[in-house]
């Protein structure tokens, strides 16, 4: 016969009075799950954070120019992604520096070429803007440095976000 107390149970032996308890338990599990998903979708927002990326002339990451002639112009693109949970005014400081300079705002005073690019982005939006790289006239090792600044509406000024992107290149004659 069966091994264990009382032998094996058959499905026909199930107590039909327990069926409403099973349905109620399943209903509670589904309700809690739906509430959690709904709360997550309505109230949870990622961020705040921003993304800065440098794109090549084909609007792709990678395959950047590595060897330039003196004075040569190359158009690249900066990609900004806003997840700050509000409309943002960004400033991108674009600079060409000696390759040994650190990627920080204090290096901008030693830039060989620089300008600021201003971009407005809505929350969750990607914005792409052209960046002009002008190779220095002297041969050497250089880098293109992009520093991302946020506009502080209360202070009415820009502050450095700590985010940057850079590529290295050589200038040869």
PDB file of C-alpha atoms in Angstrom:
ATOM      1  CA  UNK A   1       0.000   0.000   0.000  1.00  0.00           C
ATOM      2  CA  UNK A   2       1.023   3.692   0.239  1.00  0.00           C
ATOM      3  CA  UNK A   3       4.094   4.771   2.131  1.00  0.00           C
ATOM      4  CA  UNK A   4       3.313   7.372   4.761  1.00  0.00           C
ATOM      5  CA  UNK A   5       0.518   8.310   7.056  1.00  0.00           C
ATOM      6  CA  UNK A   6      -2.835   7.524   5.643  1.00  0.00           C
ATOM      7  CA  UNK A   7      -1.570   6.683   2.171  1.00  0.00           C
ATOM      8  CA  UNK A   8      -1.433   8.911  -0.907  1.00  0.00           C
ATOM      9  CA  UNK A   9      -4.082  11.600  -1.377  1.00  0.00           C
ATOM     10  CA  UNK A  10      -6.103  11.843  -4.497  1.00  0.00           C
ATOM     11  CA  UNK A  11      -7.364  15.129  -5.899  1.00  0.00           C
ATOM     12  CA  UNK A  12     -10.888  13.900  -5.357  1.00  0.00           C
ATOM     13  CA  UNK A  13     -10.146  13.905  -1.604  1.00  0.00           C
ATOM     14  CA  UNK A  14      -9.543  17.722  -1.588  1.00  0.00           C
ATOM     15  CA  UNK A  15     -11.837  19.682   0.671  1.00  0.00           C
ATOM     16  CA  UNK A  16     -14.213  21.700  -1.571  1.00  0.00           C
ATOM     17  CA  UNK A  17     -14.756  24.184   1.270  1.00  0.00           C
ATOM     18  CA  UNK A  18     -11.137  25.395   0.891  1.00  0.00           C
ATOM     19  CA  UNK A  19     -11.602  26.556  -2.721  1.00  0.00           C
ATOM     20  CA  UNK A  20     -12.747  30.093  -1.708  1.00  0.00           C
ATOM     21  CA  UNK A  21      -9.649  30.419   0.502  1.00  0.00           C
ATOM     22  CA  UNK A  22      -7.403  29.572  -2.444  1.00  0.00           C
ATOM     23  CA  UNK A  23      -9.173  32.106  -4.653  1.00  0.00           C
ATOM     24  CA  UNK A  24      -8.959  34.783  -1.939  1.00  0.00           C
ATOM     25  CA  UNK A  25      -5.221  34.104  -1.464  1.00  0.00           C
ATOM     26  CA  UNK A  26      -4.604  34.333  -5.201  1.00  0.00           C
ATOM     27  CA  UNK A  27      -6.637  37.561  -5.348  1.00  0.00           C
ATOM     28  CA  UNK A  28      -4.553  39.105  -2.533  1.00  0.00           C
ATOM     29  CA  UNK A  29      -1.262  38.180  -4.225  1.00  0.00           C
ATOM     30  CA  UNK A  30      -2.408  39.660  -7.562  1.00  0.00           C
ATOM     31  CA  UNK A  31      -3.777  42.829  -5.911  1.00  0.00           C
ATOM     32  CA  UNK A  32      -0.542  43.482  -3.995  1.00  0.00           C
ATOM     33  CA  UNK A  33       1.486  42.899  -7.163  1.00  0.00           C
ATOM     34  CA  UNK A  34      -0.658  45.271  -9.226  1.00  0.00           C
ATOM     35  CA  UNK A  35      -0.516  47.926  -6.514  1.00  0.00           C
ATOM     36  CA  UNK A  36       3.281  47.651  -6.400  1.00  0.00           C
ATOM     37  CA  UNK A  37       3.640  47.957 -10.164  1.00  0.00           C
ATOM     38  CA  UNK A  38       1.236  50.912 -10.292  1.00  0.00           C
ATOM     39  CA  UNK A  39       3.008  52.714  -7.456  1.00  0.00           C
ATOM     40  CA  UNK A  40       6.362  52.077  -9.122  1.00  0.00           C
ATOM     41  CA  UNK A  41       5.171  53.508 -12.454  1.00  0.00           C
ATOM     42  CA  UNK A  42       3.462  56.565 -10.941  1.00  0.00           C
ATOM     43  CA  UNK A  43       5.863  57.686  -8.242  1.00  0.00           C
ATOM     44  CA  UNK A  44       9.316  56.276  -8.911  1.00  0.00           C
ATOM     45  CA  UNK A  45      11.491  58.323 -11.226  1.00  0.00           C
ATOM     46  CA  UNK A  46      15.067  57.456 -12.060  1.00  0.00           C
ATOM     47  CA  UNK A  47      17.641  60.087 -11.419  1.00  0.00           C
ATOM     48  CA  UNK A  48      18.313  62.743 -11.243  1.00  0.00           C
ATOM     49  CA  UNK A  49      21.202  62.240 -13.637  1.00  0.00           C
ATOM     50  CA  UNK A  50      22.484  63.369 -17.010  1.00  0.00           C
ATOM     51  CA  UNK A  51      24.508  61.625 -19.680  1.00  0.00           C
ATOM     52  CA  UNK A  52      27.134  63.172 -21.941  1.00  0.00           C
ATOM     53  CA  UNK A  53      28.625  61.240 -24.850  1.00  0.00           C
ATOM     54  CA  UNK A  54      30.809  62.188 -27.781  1.00  0.00           C
ATOM     55  CA  UNK A  55      29.751  60.929 -31.208  1.00  0.00           C
ATOM     56  CA  UNK A  56      31.813  60.789 -34.383  1.00  0.00           C
ATOM     57  CA  UNK A  57      30.859  62.482 -37.666  1.00  0.00           C
ATOM     58  CA  UNK A  58      28.497  59.549 -38.429  1.00  0.00           C
ATOM     59  CA  UNK A  59      26.669  60.111 -35.109  1.00  0.00           C
ATOM     60  CA  UNK A  60      28.125  56.923 -33.620  1.00  0.00           C
ATOM     61  CA  UNK A  61      30.255  56.255 -30.559  1.00  0.00           C
ATOM     62  CA  UNK A  62      33.837  55.369 -31.461  1.00  0.00           C
ATOM     63  CA  UNK A  63      35.963  55.680 -34.597  1.00  0.00           C
ATOM     64  CA  UNK A  64      37.118  59.181 -33.675  1.00  0.00           C
ATOM     65  CA  UNK A  65      39.819  60.982 -35.660  1.00  0.00           C
ATOM     66  CA  UNK A  66      43.236  60.138 -34.258  1.00  0.00           C
ATOM     67  CA  UNK A  67      45.553  61.891 -36.694  1.00  0.00           C
ATOM     68  CA  UNK A  68      44.873  65.460 -37.854  1.00  0.00           C
ATOM     69  CA  UNK A  69      46.737  68.022 -39.924  1.00  0.00           C
ATOM     70  CA  UNK A  70      47.511  71.454 -38.424  1.00  0.00           C
ATOM     71  CA  UNK A  71      44.407  73.666 -38.573  1.00  0.00           C
ATOM     72  CA  UNK A  72      42.182  70.834 -39.804  1.00  0.00           C
ATOM     73  CA  UNK A  73      38.478  71.130 -38.891  1.00  0.00           C
ATOM     74  CA  UNK A  74      36.430  68.095 -37.894  1.00  0.00           C
ATOM     75  CA  UNK A  75      32.772  68.077 -36.926  1.00  0.00           C
ATOM     76  CA  UNK A  76      31.836  65.722 -34.095  1.00  0.00           C
ATOM     77  CA  UNK A  77      28.658  65.656 -32.017  1.00  0.00           C
ATOM     78  CA  UNK A  78      27.848  65.796 -28.328  1.00  0.00           C
ATOM     79  CA  UNK A  79      24.895  63.747 -27.103  1.00  0.00           C
ATOM     80  CA  UNK A  80      23.164  64.896 -23.909  1.00  0.00           C
ATOM     81  CA  UNK A  81      20.492  62.872 -22.156  1.00  0.00           C
ATOM     82  CA  UNK A  82      18.364  64.585 -19.490  1.00  0.00           C
ATOM     83  CA  UNK A  83      17.054  62.512 -16.578  1.00  0.00           C
ATOM     84  CA  UNK A  84      17.010  65.371 -14.083  1.00  0.00           C
ATOM     85  CA  UNK A  85      13.196  65.210 -13.733  1.00  0.00           C
ATOM     86  CA  UNK A  86      12.912  68.741 -15.124  1.00  0.00           C
ATOM     87  CA  UNK A  87      13.804  70.869 -18.141  1.00  0.00           C
ATOM     88  CA  UNK A  88      17.541  71.563 -18.062  1.00  0.00           C
ATOM     89  CA  UNK A  89      19.759  74.251 -19.517  1.00  0.00           C
ATOM     90  CA  UNK A  90      23.170  72.713 -20.107  1.00  0.00           C
ATOM     91  CA  UNK A  91      26.426  74.351 -21.026  1.00  0.00           C
ATOM     92  CA  UNK A  92      29.112  72.220 -22.631  1.00  0.00           C
ATOM     93  CA  UNK A  93      32.593  73.705 -22.445  1.00  0.00           C
ATOM     94  CA  UNK A  94      34.447  72.532 -25.570  1.00  0.00           C
ATOM     95  CA  UNK A  95      38.247  72.842 -25.411  1.00  0.00           C
ATOM     96  CA  UNK A  96      41.371  71.623 -27.144  1.00  0.00           C
ATOM     97  CA  UNK A  97      44.196  71.096 -24.659  1.00  0.00           C
ATOM     98  CA  UNK A  98      47.578  69.444 -24.414  1.00  0.00           C
ATOM     99  CA  UNK A  99      47.053  65.724 -23.801  1.00  0.00           C
ATOM    100  CA  UNK A 100      48.643  65.930 -20.334  1.00  0.00           C
ATOM    101  CA  UNK A 101      46.064  68.379 -18.921  1.00  0.00           C
ATOM    102  CA  UNK A 102      43.603  66.898 -16.395  1.00  0.00           C
ATOM    103  CA  UNK A 103      39.897  66.790 -17.325  1.00  0.00           C
ATOM    104  CA  UNK A 104      38.705  69.517 -14.965  1.00  0.00           C
ATOM    105  CA  UNK A 105      37.565  73.145 -15.121  1.00  0.00           C
ATOM    106  CA  UNK A 106      40.921  74.442 -13.835  1.00  0.00           C
ATOM    107  CA  UNK A 107      42.519  73.265 -17.102  1.00  0.00           C
ATOM    108  CA  UNK A 108      40.374  75.549 -19.257  1.00  0.00           C
ATOM    109  CA  UNK A 109      42.694  78.516 -18.675  1.00  0.00           C
ATOM    110  CA  UNK A 110      45.372  76.635 -20.620  1.00  0.00           C
ATOM    111  CA  UNK A 111      43.099  75.724 -23.544  1.00  0.00           C
ATOM    112  CA  UNK A 112      44.475  76.292 -27.036  1.00  0.00           C
ATOM    113  CA  UNK A 113      40.965  76.600 -28.443  1.00  0.00           C
ATOM    114  CA  UNK A 114      37.658  76.758 -26.569  1.00  0.00           C
ATOM    115  CA  UNK A 115      34.037  77.821 -26.704  1.00  0.00           C
ATOM    116  CA  UNK A 116      30.770  77.133 -24.873  1.00  0.00           C
ATOM    117  CA  UNK A 117      27.785  75.337 -26.336  1.00  0.00           C
ATOM    118  CA  UNK A 118      24.319  75.851 -24.775  1.00  0.00           C
ATOM    119  CA  UNK A 119      21.611  73.190 -24.996  1.00  0.00           C
ATOM    120  CA  UNK A 120      18.075  72.947 -23.579  1.00  0.00           C
ATOM    121  CA  UNK A 121      16.718  69.447 -22.949  1.00  0.00           C
ATOM    122  CA  UNK A 122      13.406  68.195 -21.595  1.00  0.00           C
ATOM    123  CA  UNK A 123      13.280  65.399 -19.037  1.00  0.00           C
ATOM    124  CA  UNK A 124      13.852  62.033 -20.715  1.00  0.00           C
ATOM    125  CA  UNK A 125      14.986  63.686 -23.945  1.00  0.00           C
ATOM    126  CA  UNK A 126      18.200  63.163 -25.927  1.00  0.00           C
ATOM    127  CA  UNK A 127      19.717  66.190 -27.637  1.00  0.00           C
ATOM    128  CA  UNK A 128      22.532  66.065 -30.180  1.00  0.00           C
ATOM    129  CA  UNK A 129      24.567  69.151 -31.092  1.00  0.00           C
ATOM    130  CA  UNK A 130      27.561  69.623 -33.404  1.00  0.00           C
ATOM    131  CA  UNK A 131      31.016  70.204 -31.923  1.00  0.00           C
ATOM    132  CA  UNK A 132      33.773  71.698 -34.035  1.00  0.00           C
ATOM    133  CA  UNK A 133      37.263  70.354 -33.408  1.00  0.00           C
ATOM    134  CA  UNK A 134      39.996  72.622 -34.760  1.00  0.00           C
ATOM    135  CA  UNK A 135      43.455  71.024 -34.686  1.00  0.00           C
ATOM    136  CA  UNK A 136      46.235  73.210 -33.267  1.00  0.00           C
ATOM    137  CA  UNK A 137      48.827  74.583 -35.685  1.00  0.00           C
ATOM    138  CA  UNK A 138      51.752  72.856 -33.931  1.00  0.00           C
ATOM    139  CA  UNK A 139      52.388  69.104 -34.133  1.00  0.00           C
ATOM    140  CA  UNK A 140      51.896  67.235 -30.873  1.00  0.00           C
ATOM    141  CA  UNK A 141      49.529  65.199 -28.710  1.00  0.00           C
ATOM    142  CA  UNK A 142      46.260  66.894 -27.793  1.00  0.00           C
ATOM    143  CA  UNK A 143      42.798  66.159 -26.553  1.00  0.00           C
ATOM    144  CA  UNK A 144      39.300  67.458 -27.091  1.00  0.00           C
ATOM    145  CA  UNK A 145      37.683  67.959 -23.692  1.00  0.00           C
ATOM    146  CA  UNK A 146      33.961  68.413 -23.079  1.00  0.00           C
ATOM    147  CA  UNK A 147      32.837  69.507 -19.600  1.00  0.00           C
ATOM    148  CA  UNK A 148      29.123  69.468 -18.717  1.00  0.00           C
ATOM    149  CA  UNK A 149      27.634  72.299 -16.652  1.00  0.00           C
ATOM    150  CA  UNK A 150      24.102  72.604 -15.193  1.00  0.00           C
ATOM    151  CA  UNK A 151      22.281  75.882 -14.895  1.00  0.00           C
ATOM    152  CA  UNK A 152      21.111  76.614 -11.353  1.00  0.00           C
ATOM    153  CA  UNK A 153      17.909  78.681 -11.663  1.00  0.00           C
ATOM    154  CA  UNK A 154      18.070  79.847  -8.042  1.00  0.00           C
ATOM    155  CA  UNK A 155      21.679  81.075  -8.165  1.00  0.00           C
ATOM    156  CA  UNK A 156      21.319  82.155 -11.797  1.00  0.00           C
ATOM    157  CA  UNK A 157      24.653  80.610 -12.749  1.00  0.00           C
ATOM    158  CA  UNK A 158      26.207  77.458 -14.142  1.00  0.00           C
ATOM    159  CA  UNK A 159      27.994  74.877 -12.013  1.00  0.00           C
ATOM    160  CA  UNK A 160      30.171  71.986 -13.105  1.00  0.00           C
ATOM    161  CA  UNK A 161      28.342  68.641 -12.986  1.00  0.00           C
ATOM    162  CA  UNK A 162      31.501  66.557 -12.635  1.00  0.00           C
ATOM    163  CA  UNK A 163      30.711  64.886 -15.977  1.00  0.00           C
ATOM    164  CA  UNK A 164      33.134  65.090 -18.882  1.00  0.00           C
ATOM    165  CA  UNK A 165      34.140  63.346 -22.074  1.00  0.00           C
ATOM    166  CA  UNK A 166      37.431  63.501 -23.920  1.00  0.00           C
ATOM    167  CA  UNK A 167      39.240  62.066 -26.914  1.00  0.00           C
ATOM    168  CA  UNK A 168      42.942  62.140 -27.673  1.00  0.00           C
ATOM    169  CA  UNK A 169      44.445  62.918 -31.073  1.00  0.00           C
ATOM    170  CA  UNK A 170      47.795  63.707 -32.678  1.00  0.00           C
ATOM    171  CA  UNK A 171      48.618  66.588 -34.985  1.00  0.00           C
ATOM    172  CA  UNK A 172      51.280  65.917 -37.592  1.00  0.00           C
ATOM    173  CA  UNK A 173      52.511  68.041 -40.472  1.00  0.00           C
TER     174      UNK A 173
END
